[in-house]
Coordinates of C-alpha atoms in Angstrom, one line a residue:
M896 CA -13.7 -34.6 19.6
A897 CA -10.9 -36.4 21.3
A898 CA -7.4 -35.0 20.8
S899 CA -6.2 -38.4 19.6
D900 CA -8.8 -38.2 16.7
R901 CA -7.3 -35.0 15.3
M902 CA -5.2 -35.0 12.1
V903 CA -1.5 -34.5 12.6
L904 CA 0.2 -32.8 9.6
G905 CA 3.5 -31.8 11.2
P906 CA 4.2 -28.3 12.2
L907 CA 1.9 -25.5 11.0
V908 CA 2.5 -21.8 10.7
G909 CA -0.1 -19.0 10.8
S910 CA 0.1 -15.8 8.8
I911 CA -1.8 -12.5 9.4
D912 CA -2.1 -10.7 6.1
Q913 CA -3.5 -7.3 6.9
G914 CA -4.1 -5.3 3.7
T915 CA -5.7 -2.1 2.7
S916 CA -9.0 -3.6 1.8
S917 CA -9.2 -6.6 4.1
S918 CA -7.6 -8.7 6.8
R919 CA -6.9 -12.4 6.6
F920 CA -5.5 -15.2 8.6
L921 CA -4.0 -18.2 6.8
V922 CA -2.5 -21.4 8.0
F923 CA 0.2 -23.3 6.1
N924 CA 1.8 -26.7 6.4
A925 CA 5.5 -25.8 7.1
K926 CA 6.8 -28.9 5.3
T927 CA 4.8 -28.6 2.0
A928 CA 3.8 -24.9 2.0
E929 CA 0.2 -26.1 1.4
L930 CA -2.5 -23.7 2.4
L931 CA -4.8 -25.6 4.8
S932 CA -7.4 -22.9 5.7
H933 CA -8.1 -19.2 5.9
H934 CA -10.6 -16.6 6.7
Q935 CA -11.0 -13.0 5.3
V936 CA -12.8 -9.9 6.6
E937 CA -13.2 -6.8 4.5
I938 CA -12.4 -3.5 6.3
Q939 CA -13.9 -0.1 5.8
Q940 CA -12.0 2.8 4.3
K941 CA -13.2 6.3 5.3
F942 CA -13.0 9.4 3.2
P943 CA -13.8 12.3 5.5
K944 CA -12.6 14.9 3.0
E945 CA -11.5 14.9 -0.6
G946 CA -8.1 13.2 -0.8
W947 CA -8.3 11.9 2.8
V948 CA -8.2 8.1 3.4
E949 CA -8.5 6.7 7.0
Q950 CA -9.2 3.5 8.8
D951 CA -10.2 2.7 12.4
P952 CA -7.2 0.9 14.0
N953 CA -9.6 -0.9 16.4
E954 CA -11.5 -2.2 13.4
I955 CA -8.3 -3.5 11.9
L956 CA -7.4 -5.3 15.1
K957 CA -10.9 -6.7 15.5
S958 CA -10.9 -8.0 11.9
V959 CA -7.6 -9.8 12.5
L960 CA -8.9 -11.4 15.7
E961 CA -12.0 -12.5 13.9
C962 CA -10.0 -14.0 11.1
V963 CA -7.8 -15.9 13.6
E964 CA -10.9 -17.3 15.5
K965 CA -12.7 -18.3 12.3
T966 CA -9.7 -20.0 10.8
C967 CA -9.1 -22.0 14.0
E968 CA -12.7 -23.1 13.9
K969 CA -12.4 -24.2 10.3
L970 CA -9.2 -26.1 11.1
Q971 CA -11.0 -27.9 13.9
Q972 CA -13.9 -28.7 11.5
L973 CA -11.3 -30.2 9.2
N974 CA -10.1 -32.4 12.1
I975 CA -6.7 -30.5 12.1
D976 CA -5.0 -30.0 15.5
I977 CA -4.5 -26.3 16.0
T978 CA -2.0 -26.8 18.8
N979 CA 0.4 -27.7 16.0
I980 CA 0.5 -24.0 15.0
K981 CA 4.1 -23.3 16.0
A982 CA 4.6 -19.7 14.9
I983 CA 2.7 -16.7 13.4
G984 CA 3.9 -14.2 10.8
V985 CA 2.6 -10.7 10.1
S986 CA 2.4 -9.0 6.7
N987 CA 0.8 -5.6 6.5
Q988 CA -0.1 -2.6 4.4
R989 CA 2.9 -0.3 4.6
E990 CA 3.2 3.4 5.3
T991 CA -0.2 3.6 7.0
T992 CA 0.3 5.5 10.2
V993 CA -1.1 4.8 13.7
V994 CA -0.6 6.7 16.9
W995 CA -2.0 5.3 20.2
D996 CA -1.9 5.8 23.9
K997 CA 0.2 3.2 25.7
T998 CA -1.6 3.6 29.0
T999 CA -5.2 3.1 27.7
G1000 CA -4.3 1.0 24.6
E1001 CA -6.6 3.2 22.5
P1002 CA -5.8 4.9 19.2
L1003 CA -5.5 8.7 19.4
Y1004 CA -6.7 9.2 15.8
N1005 CA -7.8 7.1 12.9
A1006 CA -5.0 5.4 10.9
I1007 CA -3.9 7.6 8.0
V1008 CA -3.7 5.3 5.0
W1009 CA -0.8 5.2 2.6
L1010 CA -3.0 6.6 -0.2
D1011 CA -3.9 9.7 1.8
L1012 CA -3.1 13.1 0.2
R1013 CA -3.8 15.5 3.1
T1014 CA -0.1 16.0 3.7
Q1015 CA 0.7 17.8 0.4
S1016 CA 0.9 21.2 2.1
T1017 CA 3.2 19.6 4.8
V1018 CA 5.4 18.3 2.0
D1019 CA 5.5 21.7 0.3
R1020 CA 6.4 23.3 3.6
L1021 CA 9.2 20.8 4.3
L1022 CA 10.5 21.2 0.7
K1023 CA 11.2 24.9 1.4
R1024 CA 13.7 23.9 4.0
I1025 CA 15.7 21.7 1.5
P1026 CA 18.3 23.3 -0.9
G1027 CA 16.8 23.7 -4.3
N1028 CA 13.4 22.3 -3.2
N1029 CA 14.9 18.9 -4.1
K1030 CA 12.4 16.2 -3.2
S1031 CA 15.2 13.5 -3.6
F1032 CA 17.5 15.2 -1.1
F1033 CA 17.3 12.3 1.3
K1034 CA 17.3 9.6 -1.4
F1035 CA 20.7 8.2 -0.7
R1036 CA 19.9 7.8 3.0
T1037 CA 16.3 6.6 2.8
G1038 CA 15.9 5.4 -0.8
L1039 CA 12.7 7.6 -1.0
P1040 CA 11.6 10.9 -2.4
L1041 CA 9.8 13.4 -0.1
C1042 CA 6.1 13.0 -0.8
T1043 CA 2.7 12.3 0.7
Y1044 CA 3.2 8.5 0.5
F1045 CA 5.5 7.8 3.4
S1046 CA 4.9 7.7 7.1
A1047 CA 7.0 10.6 8.4
V1048 CA 4.9 13.3 6.7
K1049 CA 1.7 11.7 8.0
L1050 CA 3.1 11.6 11.5
R1051 CA 4.1 15.3 11.2
W1052 CA 0.6 16.2 10.1
L1053 CA -0.8 14.4 13.2
L1054 CA 1.5 16.2 15.5
D1055 CA 0.6 19.5 13.9
N1056 CA -3.1 19.0 13.8
V1057 CA -4.3 16.7 16.6
E1058 CA -4.1 18.3 20.0
E1059 CA -4.7 14.9 21.8
I1060 CA -1.6 13.5 20.1
R1061 CA 0.5 16.5 21.0
K1062 CA -0.6 16.2 24.6
A1063 CA 0.1 12.4 24.7
V1064 CA 3.6 13.0 23.3
D1065 CA 4.3 15.7 26.0
D1066 CA 3.0 13.3 28.6
G1067 CA 5.1 10.4 27.4
R1068 CA 2.1 8.3 26.5
A1069 CA 2.2 8.3 22.7
M1070 CA 3.4 5.4 20.6
F1071 CA 3.8 5.5 16.8
G1072 CA 3.8 2.6 14.4
T1073 CA 2.8 1.3 11.0
V1074 CA 0.1 -1.4 11.1
D1075 CA 2.5 -4.2 11.9
S1076 CA 3.6 -2.4 15.1
W1077 CA 0.0 -1.7 16.2
L1078 CA -0.9 -5.4 15.7
I1079 CA 2.2 -6.9 17.3
W1080 CA 1.8 -4.6 20.3
C1081 CA -1.9 -5.5 20.8
L1082 CA -1.4 -9.2 20.2
T1083 CA 1.5 -9.5 22.7
G1084 CA -0.4 -7.8 25.5
G1085 CA -1.1 -4.2 24.6
K1086 CA -1.1 -1.9 27.6
N1087 CA -0.2 -5.0 29.7
G1088 CA 3.4 -5.4 28.4
G1089 CA 2.9 -5.4 24.6
V1090 CA 6.0 -5.4 22.5
H1091 CA 6.6 -2.1 20.6
C1092 CA 8.6 -3.1 17.5
T1093 CA 8.7 -3.1 13.7
D1094 CA 10.9 -4.8 11.2
V1095 CA 13.5 -3.3 8.7
T1096 CA 11.2 -3.5 5.7
N1097 CA 8.4 -1.5 7.3
A1098 CA 10.9 0.9 8.9
S1099 CA 12.4 1.6 5.5
R1100 CA 9.0 3.1 4.4
T1101 CA 8.9 5.8 7.0
M1102 CA 11.5 8.3 5.7
L1103 CA 12.9 8.3 9.3
F1104 CA 15.1 5.2 8.8
N1105 CA 18.7 5.0 7.4
I1106 CA 18.7 1.9 5.1
H1107 CA 22.5 1.6 5.5
S1108 CA 22.9 1.8 9.3
L1109 CA 19.6 0.0 9.7
D1110 CA 18.4 2.3 12.5
W1111 CA 16.3 5.4 13.0
D1112 CA 18.3 8.4 11.8
P1113 CA 18.6 11.3 14.3
E1114 CA 19.1 13.9 11.6
L1115 CA 16.0 12.8 9.8
C1116 CA 13.9 12.7 13.0
Q1117 CA 15.2 16.3 13.7
F1118 CA 14.3 17.4 10.2
F1119 CA 10.7 16.1 10.5
D1120 CA 10.7 17.2 14.2
I1121 CA 9.7 13.7 15.3
P1122 CA 10.5 12.7 18.9
M1123 CA 12.5 9.4 18.7
E1124 CA 11.1 8.1 22.0
I1125 CA 7.7 7.3 20.3
L1126 CA 9.3 5.1 17.6
P1127 CA 9.2 1.3 17.8
K1128 CA 12.4 -0.8 18.1
V1129 CA 13.6 -2.0 14.8
R1130 CA 14.1 -5.8 14.5
S1131 CA 14.9 -8.2 11.6
S1132 CA 12.1 -9.7 9.6
S1133 CA 12.5 -13.2 11.1
E1134 CA 12.9 -13.5 14.9
I1135 CA 10.7 -14.0 17.9
Y1136 CA 9.2 -10.6 18.9
G1137 CA 6.8 -11.9 21.6
L1138 CA 4.2 -14.4 22.4
M1139 CA 0.4 -14.3 21.7
K1140 CA -1.5 -13.4 24.8
I1141 CA -5.0 -14.5 25.8
C1142 CA -7.6 -12.4 24.1
P1143 CA -11.2 -12.4 25.3
S1144 CA -12.5 -12.7 21.7
L1145 CA -10.5 -15.9 21.1
K1146 CA -12.3 -18.9 22.5
M1147 CA -10.1 -20.6 25.1
G1148 CA -7.2 -18.4 24.0
A1149 CA -6.5 -20.9 21.1
L1150 CA -3.1 -19.5 20.1
T1151 CA -2.0 -18.2 23.5
G1152 CA 1.8 -18.7 23.9
V1153 CA 2.5 -19.1 20.1
P1154 CA 5.4 -16.9 19.1
I1155 CA 5.0 -14.0 16.6
S1156 CA 8.2 -14.5 14.8
G1157 CA 7.9 -13.1 11.3
C1158 CA 7.2 -9.5 10.1
L1159 CA 7.4 -8.1 6.6
G1160 CA 5.8 -5.3 4.8
D1161 CA 3.3 -6.8 2.3
Q1162 CA 5.5 -6.3 -0.8
S1163 CA 8.6 -7.7 0.8
A1164 CA 6.5 -10.6 2.0
A1165 CA 5.4 -11.3 -1.6
L1166 CA 9.0 -11.2 -2.8
V1167 CA 9.9 -13.9 -0.2
G1168 CA 6.7 -15.9 -1.0
Q1169 CA 7.6 -15.8 -4.7
M1170 CA 11.1 -17.1 -3.6
C1171 CA 12.9 -14.3 -5.4
F1172 CA 16.1 -14.8 -3.4
Q1173 CA 18.5 -14.2 -6.2
D1174 CA 19.7 -10.9 -7.6
G1175 CA 17.6 -9.8 -10.6
Q1176 CA 14.5 -11.8 -9.6
A1177 CA 11.4 -9.7 -9.6
K1178 CA 7.7 -10.0 -8.8
N1179 CA 4.6 -7.8 -9.3
T1180 CA 1.8 -7.8 -6.8
Y1181 CA -1.7 -6.7 -7.9
G1182 CA -3.7 -5.5 -4.8
T1183 CA -5.2 -2.1 -3.9
G1184 CA -2.1 -0.7 -5.6
C1185 CA 0.5 -2.4 -7.8
F1186 CA 4.0 -3.0 -6.7
L1187 CA 6.9 -4.3 -8.7
L1188 CA 10.0 -5.3 -6.7
C1189 CA 13.4 -6.5 -8.0
N1190 CA 15.9 -8.1 -5.7
T1191 CA 19.3 -6.4 -5.9
G1192 CA 20.9 -8.5 -3.2
Q1193 CA 23.2 -7.0 -0.6
K1194 CA 23.8 -3.9 -2.7
S1195 CA 21.5 -0.9 -2.5
V1196 CA 20.9 0.3 -6.1
F1197 CA 19.6 3.8 -6.6
S1198 CA 17.3 4.6 -9.5
D1199 CA 17.7 7.3 -12.2
H1200 CA 14.2 6.6 -13.4
G1201 CA 11.8 7.3 -10.6
L1202 CA 12.0 4.0 -8.7
L1203 CA 12.5 3.5 -4.9
T1204 CA 15.3 1.8 -3.1
T1205 CA 13.9 -0.2 -0.3
I1206 CA 14.8 -3.1 2.0
A1207 CA 13.7 -6.4 0.6
Y1208 CA 14.2 -8.5 3.8
K1209 CA 16.6 -9.4 6.6
L1210 CA 15.7 -13.0 7.5
G1211 CA 17.3 -13.2 10.9
R1212 CA 19.2 -11.0 13.4
D1213 CA 22.6 -12.3 12.2
K1214 CA 21.6 -12.6 8.5
P1215 CA 22.6 -10.0 5.9
V1216 CA 20.1 -7.3 4.7
C1217 CA 18.9 -7.6 1.1
Y1218 CA 17.7 -4.6 -0.9
A1219 CA 15.2 -4.1 -3.8
L1220 CA 14.3 -1.6 -6.4
E1221 CA 10.5 -0.9 -6.3
G1222 CA 8.0 0.6 -8.6
S1223 CA 4.9 1.7 -6.8
V1224 CA 1.5 2.3 -8.4
A1225 CA -1.2 3.8 -6.1
I1226 CA -4.3 2.6 -7.9
A1227 CA -4.8 -1.0 -9.3
G1228 CA -7.5 -3.1 -7.6
A1229 CA -8.8 0.2 -6.1
V1230 CA -10.0 1.2 -9.5
V1231 CA -12.3 -1.9 -9.6
R1232 CA -13.6 -1.0 -6.2
W1233 CA -14.2 2.6 -7.5
L1234 CA -16.2 1.3 -10.5
R1235 CA -18.2 -0.8 -8.1
D1236 CA -18.8 1.5 -5.2
N1237 CA -18.7 5.0 -6.7
L1238 CA -20.1 4.5 -10.2
G1239 CA -22.2 1.4 -9.7
I1240 CA -20.9 0.0 -13.1
L1241 CA -20.2 -3.4 -11.3
Q1242 CA -22.3 -5.3 -8.8
T1243 CA -19.2 -7.3 -7.7
S1244 CA -15.5 -6.8 -8.2
Q1245 CA -15.3 -10.1 -10.1
E1246 CA -17.8 -8.8 -12.7
I1247 CA -15.2 -6.6 -14.3
E1248 CA -13.6 -9.7 -16.0
T1249 CA -16.9 -10.5 -17.7
L1250 CA -17.6 -6.9 -18.9
A1251 CA -14.0 -6.5 -20.2
A1252 CA -14.2 -9.9 -22.0
E1253 CA -17.4 -8.9 -23.7
A1254 CA -15.8 -5.7 -25.0
G1255 CA -12.5 -7.2 -26.1
T1256 CA -11.1 -3.7 -26.5
S1257 CA -11.4 -0.3 -25.0
Y1258 CA -12.4 1.1 -28.4
G1259 CA -9.9 4.0 -28.1
C1260 CA -10.9 4.8 -24.5
Y1261 CA -8.0 5.4 -22.0
F1262 CA -8.3 5.5 -18.2
V1263 CA -5.7 7.1 -16.0
P1264 CA -6.7 6.3 -12.4
A1265 CA -4.6 9.0 -10.7
F1266 CA -7.0 9.3 -7.8
S1267 CA -4.0 9.9 -5.4
G1268 CA -1.7 11.5 -7.9
L1269 CA 0.8 9.5 -9.8
Y1270 CA 3.5 7.4 -8.0
A1271 CA 6.4 5.8 -9.9
P1272 CA 8.0 6.8 -12.1
Y1273 CA 6.5 10.3 -12.0
W1274 CA 5.9 11.2 -8.3
E1275 CA 3.4 13.8 -9.4
P1276 CA 0.9 14.7 -6.7
S1277 CA -0.9 17.2 -9.0
A1278 CA -2.3 14.5 -11.3
R1279 CA -5.9 13.4 -11.1
G1280 CA -7.9 10.6 -12.7
I1281 CA -9.2 11.1 -16.3
I1282 CA -11.0 9.0 -18.8
C1283 CA -10.4 10.2 -22.4
G1284 CA -11.1 9.1 -25.9
L1285 CA -14.9 8.7 -25.3
T1286 CA -17.4 8.6 -28.1
Q1287 CA -21.1 8.0 -28.3
F1288 CA -20.3 4.3 -28.9
T1289 CA -18.4 4.0 -25.6
N1290 CA -20.2 1.9 -23.0
K1291 CA -19.5 0.5 -19.5
N1292 CA -17.8 -2.6 -21.0
H1293 CA -15.2 -0.4 -22.8
I1294 CA -14.6 1.5 -19.5
A1295 CA -14.2 -1.8 -17.7
F1296 CA -11.6 -2.9 -20.3
A1297 CA -9.8 0.5 -20.1
A1298 CA -9.6 0.2 -16.3
L1299 CA -7.9 -3.2 -16.5
E1300 CA -5.7 -1.9 -19.3
A1301 CA -4.7 1.0 -17.1
V1302 CA -3.3 -1.4 -14.5
C1303 CA -1.2 -3.1 -17.2
F1304 CA 0.1 0.2 -18.7
Q1305 CA 1.1 1.4 -15.2
T1306 CA 3.0 -1.8 -14.7
R1307 CA 4.7 -1.4 -18.2
E1308 CA 5.9 2.1 -17.1
I1309 CA 7.6 0.8 -13.9
L1310 CA 9.0 -2.3 -15.7
D1311 CA 10.5 0.0 -18.4
A1312 CA 12.1 2.1 -15.6
M1313 CA 13.4 -1.0 -13.8
N1314 CA 14.9 -2.5 -17.0
K1315 CA 16.8 0.8 -17.5
D1316 CA 18.1 0.9 -14.0
C1317 CA 19.1 -2.8 -13.9
G1318 CA 20.4 -3.0 -17.4
I1319 CA 19.1 -6.5 -18.0
P1320 CA 15.5 -6.6 -19.1
L1321 CA 13.2 -9.2 -17.5
N1322 CA 12.3 -12.1 -19.8
Q1323 CA 9.2 -12.9 -17.8
L1324 CA 7.2 -11.4 -15.0
Q1325 CA 6.2 -13.3 -11.8
V1326 CA 2.8 -12.1 -10.5
D1327 CA 0.7 -12.5 -7.4
G1328 CA -2.2 -10.8 -5.6
G1329 CA -6.0 -10.9 -5.7
M1330 CA -6.3 -9.4 -9.2
T1331 CA -4.3 -12.2 -10.8
N1332 CA -7.4 -14.4 -10.6
N1333 CA -8.6 -12.2 -13.5
K1334 CA -7.5 -14.0 -16.6
V1335 CA -8.4 -11.1 -18.9
L1336 CA -6.1 -8.9 -16.9
M1337 CA -3.2 -11.4 -17.0
Q1338 CA -3.5 -11.8 -20.7
L1339 CA -3.6 -8.1 -21.2
Q1340 CA -0.5 -7.7 -19.1
S1341 CA 1.4 -10.2 -21.2
D1342 CA 0.3 -8.4 -24.4
I1343 CA 1.3 -5.0 -23.2
L1344 CA 4.7 -6.1 -21.8
C1345 CA 5.4 -8.4 -24.8
I1346 CA 6.8 -11.0 -22.3
P1347 CA 5.2 -14.0 -20.6
V1348 CA 3.4 -13.5 -17.3
V1349 CA 3.8 -16.3 -14.8
K1350 CA 1.3 -16.8 -12.0
P1351 CA 1.8 -19.4 -9.2
S1352 CA -1.1 -21.8 -8.8
M1353 CA -1.2 -20.8 -5.1
P1354 CA -1.6 -17.0 -5.3
E1355 CA -1.3 -16.3 -1.6
T1356 CA 2.4 -15.4 -1.8
T1357 CA 2.2 -12.4 0.6
A1358 CA 0.8 -14.5 3.4
L1359 CA 3.2 -17.4 2.5
G1360 CA 6.2 -15.0 2.7
A1361 CA 5.3 -14.0 6.2
A1362 CA 4.7 -17.6 7.2
M1363 CA 8.1 -18.6 5.8
A1364 CA 9.9 -15.8 7.8
A1365 CA 8.0 -16.8 11.0
G1366 CA 8.7 -20.6 10.6
A1367 CA 12.4 -20.1 9.8
A1368 CA 13.1 -17.8 12.9
E1369 CA 15.7 -18.9 15.4
G1370 CA 13.9 -20.6 18.2
V1371 CA 11.1 -21.9 15.9
G1372 CA 13.0 -23.6 13.1
V1373 CA 10.1 -25.4 11.4
W1374 CA 10.6 -24.0 7.9
S1375 CA 13.8 -24.3 6.0
L1376 CA 14.8 -21.5 3.6
N1377 CA 17.7 -23.4 2.1
P1378 CA 17.2 -23.3 -1.7
G1379 CA 17.3 -27.1 -2.0
D1380 CA 14.5 -27.4 0.6
L1381 CA 12.1 -24.9 -1.0
T1382 CA 9.0 -26.5 -2.5
A1383 CA 8.7 -26.1 -6.3
V1384 CA 5.7 -24.1 -7.3
T1385 CA 3.5 -24.9 -10.2
C1386 CA 2.6 -22.0 -12.4
E1387 CA 0.2 -20.8 -15.1
R1388 CA 1.8 -18.9 -18.0
F1389 CA 0.2 -16.2 -20.2
E1390 CA 2.1 -15.6 -23.5
P1391 CA 1.8 -12.5 -25.6
Q1392 CA -1.0 -12.8 -28.3
I1393 CA -0.7 -9.4 -30.1
N1394 CA 2.2 -8.1 -32.2
P1395 CA 4.6 -5.7 -30.6
E1396 CA 3.6 -2.8 -32.9
E1397 CA 0.0 -2.8 -31.7
S1398 CA 1.3 -3.0 -28.1
E1399 CA 3.5 0.0 -28.6
Y1400 CA 0.7 2.0 -30.3
R1401 CA -1.6 1.5 -27.4
Y1402 CA 1.1 2.3 -24.9
A1403 CA 1.9 5.5 -26.7
R1404 CA -1.7 6.6 -26.5
W1405 CA -1.8 5.8 -22.8
K1406 CA 1.3 8.0 -22.3
K1407 CA -0.5 10.8 -24.0
A1408 CA -3.4 10.4 -21.6
V1409 CA -1.0 10.4 -18.6
M1410 CA 0.4 13.8 -19.7
K1411 CA -3.1 15.2 -19.8
S1412 CA -3.8 14.0 -16.3
M1413 CA -1.1 16.2 -14.7
G1414 CA -1.2 19.6 -13.2
W1415 CA -4.9 19.5 -12.1
E1416 CA -4.3 20.3 -8.4
T1417 CA -2.1 22.6 -6.5
S1418 CA -1.8 23.0 -2.7
E1419 CA -2.5 26.7 -3.1
A1420 CA -6.1 26.0 -4.1
P1421 CA -8.7 27.6 -1.8
S1422 CA -9.4 25.2 1.0
N1423 CA -13.1 25.9 1.2
G1424 CA -13.5 25.1 -2.5
D1425 CA -15.0 28.6 -3.3
T1426 CA -14.4 29.3 -6.9
S1427 CA -16.5 32.5 -7.1
I1428 CA -15.1 35.2 -9.3
F1429 CA -15.2 37.6 -6.3
C1430 CA -12.5 35.5 -4.7
S1431 CA -10.0 36.9 -7.1
L1432 CA -11.0 40.6 -6.5
P1433 CA -9.2 42.8 -4.1
L1434 CA -11.4 43.7 -1.0
G1435 CA -11.1 47.5 -1.6
F1436 CA -12.2 47.2 -5.2
F1437 CA -15.2 45.0 -4.2
V1438 CA -16.3 47.5 -1.5
M1439 CA -16.0 50.5 -3.9
C1440 CA -18.0 48.7 -6.6
S1441 CA -20.7 47.9 -4.1
M1442 CA -21.0 51.5 -3.0
I1443 CA -21.2 52.8 -6.6
M1444 CA -24.0 50.2 -7.3
L1445 CA -25.9 51.3 -4.1
I1446 CA -25.7 55.0 -5.0
G1447 CA -26.6 54.3 -8.6
S1448 CA -29.7 52.3 -7.5
K1449 CA -30.9 55.2 -5.3
F1450 CA -30.4 57.7 -8.2
V1451 CA -32.4 55.5 -10.6
S1452 CA -35.2 55.0 -8.0
G1453 CA -35.3 58.9 -7.5
C1454 CA -35.6 59.5 -11.2
M1455 CA -38.5 57.0 -11.5
C1456 CA -40.4 58.9 -8.7
L1457 CA -40.3 62.2 -10.7

């Protein structure tokens, strides 16, 4: 096809959306925010031990490259000129931790995913060094409690347990980063001059970053015993970090030389994509987990009700930083995947909507999917998943309904906490993410919150936010973030259809189930899982009993011979 025959749409912006379950590459029209094409590849999660969650960093990179290539092919099939892609943004799963060798370009261990629980003993050990074992001791510096969720404890575990990483650190070969850092380094050249950086939103999820000074905190690095030389340089969320380099897997190096100029953790990207630029505006994203963020402007607000203080965005080197209050739920879409992959109740993830609609109710069944403990507002790692209220009448349809209801109840908990902290209750909830395609879920959410739920007609707000940041960067300038220039978004509304009394009754029952889910696990449990009664007996007592039994058996056998 001749170049002159290709469709010219004005400047385009690409967006890498690397999530926990899949990677995607999407291309938007910078003038209209229209999504032109995309491609998605599911990525594998590995569970080598109970509570452990890992991914292969090379598989993550390969999936992103495949998505870029396939999307470019689709654009060419649509007669769209891909040379008009002027910038690329990155949004990513946060807290997931990667360490790699800068000389070989290879990961030194699998990525430890944000859901992973192996670091509970590390957290317990670190807590003993804090006055009063106060897990919120660093809250006013980092906005975060000390728990398994954040990157610093994952990195500490790697340094304590992986000899290859310790040696690479000693040799000056190790690099640490969250998924954004790994991707940007690889895409800008890798071992041949790749840029080692992150942005303020991702840095704010490590527990090594001071959210006020906007830099790595030497005292925090000393507390966690993390060498600062392995950390990436912290940049704003919207600036040119580097240029795409030729990659053998991309035919003709289609996007070589295109600047990577936007970077936001996925939840911050969704906040930008939902255009929540004013104080008090909030969005809830339904993905693997569930994340409710409320923009608090240039003031960092600290929660008294179990929420996190995080950086919302910094859209330019010379632009002010904006903060957010965040309620984090570990398991949302992941519960659907669990019903599909672990129990076989579903053939496809989409089937849950049909099953739940057929039930119409959970019939008194309540599901607390605390597979990774409970995040906000409890921060209780000892919790585990439970399904209660079962009867002989309960079937898979009721369990499917209860699973969707659990996502809504968890959102209700963090919204209640946010309303208390902000003092002004939300009068509607803006939503996005893959699960929002489920109309049963969206109606349930409105019923349980007793407020309208508003879903944009174009649900890819995470990718859109990264594209907006990339297109608006200094030196690119193809996307205006001025309020008057932002494209109005059409939305679908879900209004409450049950009375508040019924909603409160169901919510109270859910809270009762949550209380029963707590206290199941402790880090002192035997690591080999041996629950034999003899494990609790002193060794001397066990040996003495064995000798008595042996003597007794010989005496009995002697008597029988007489």
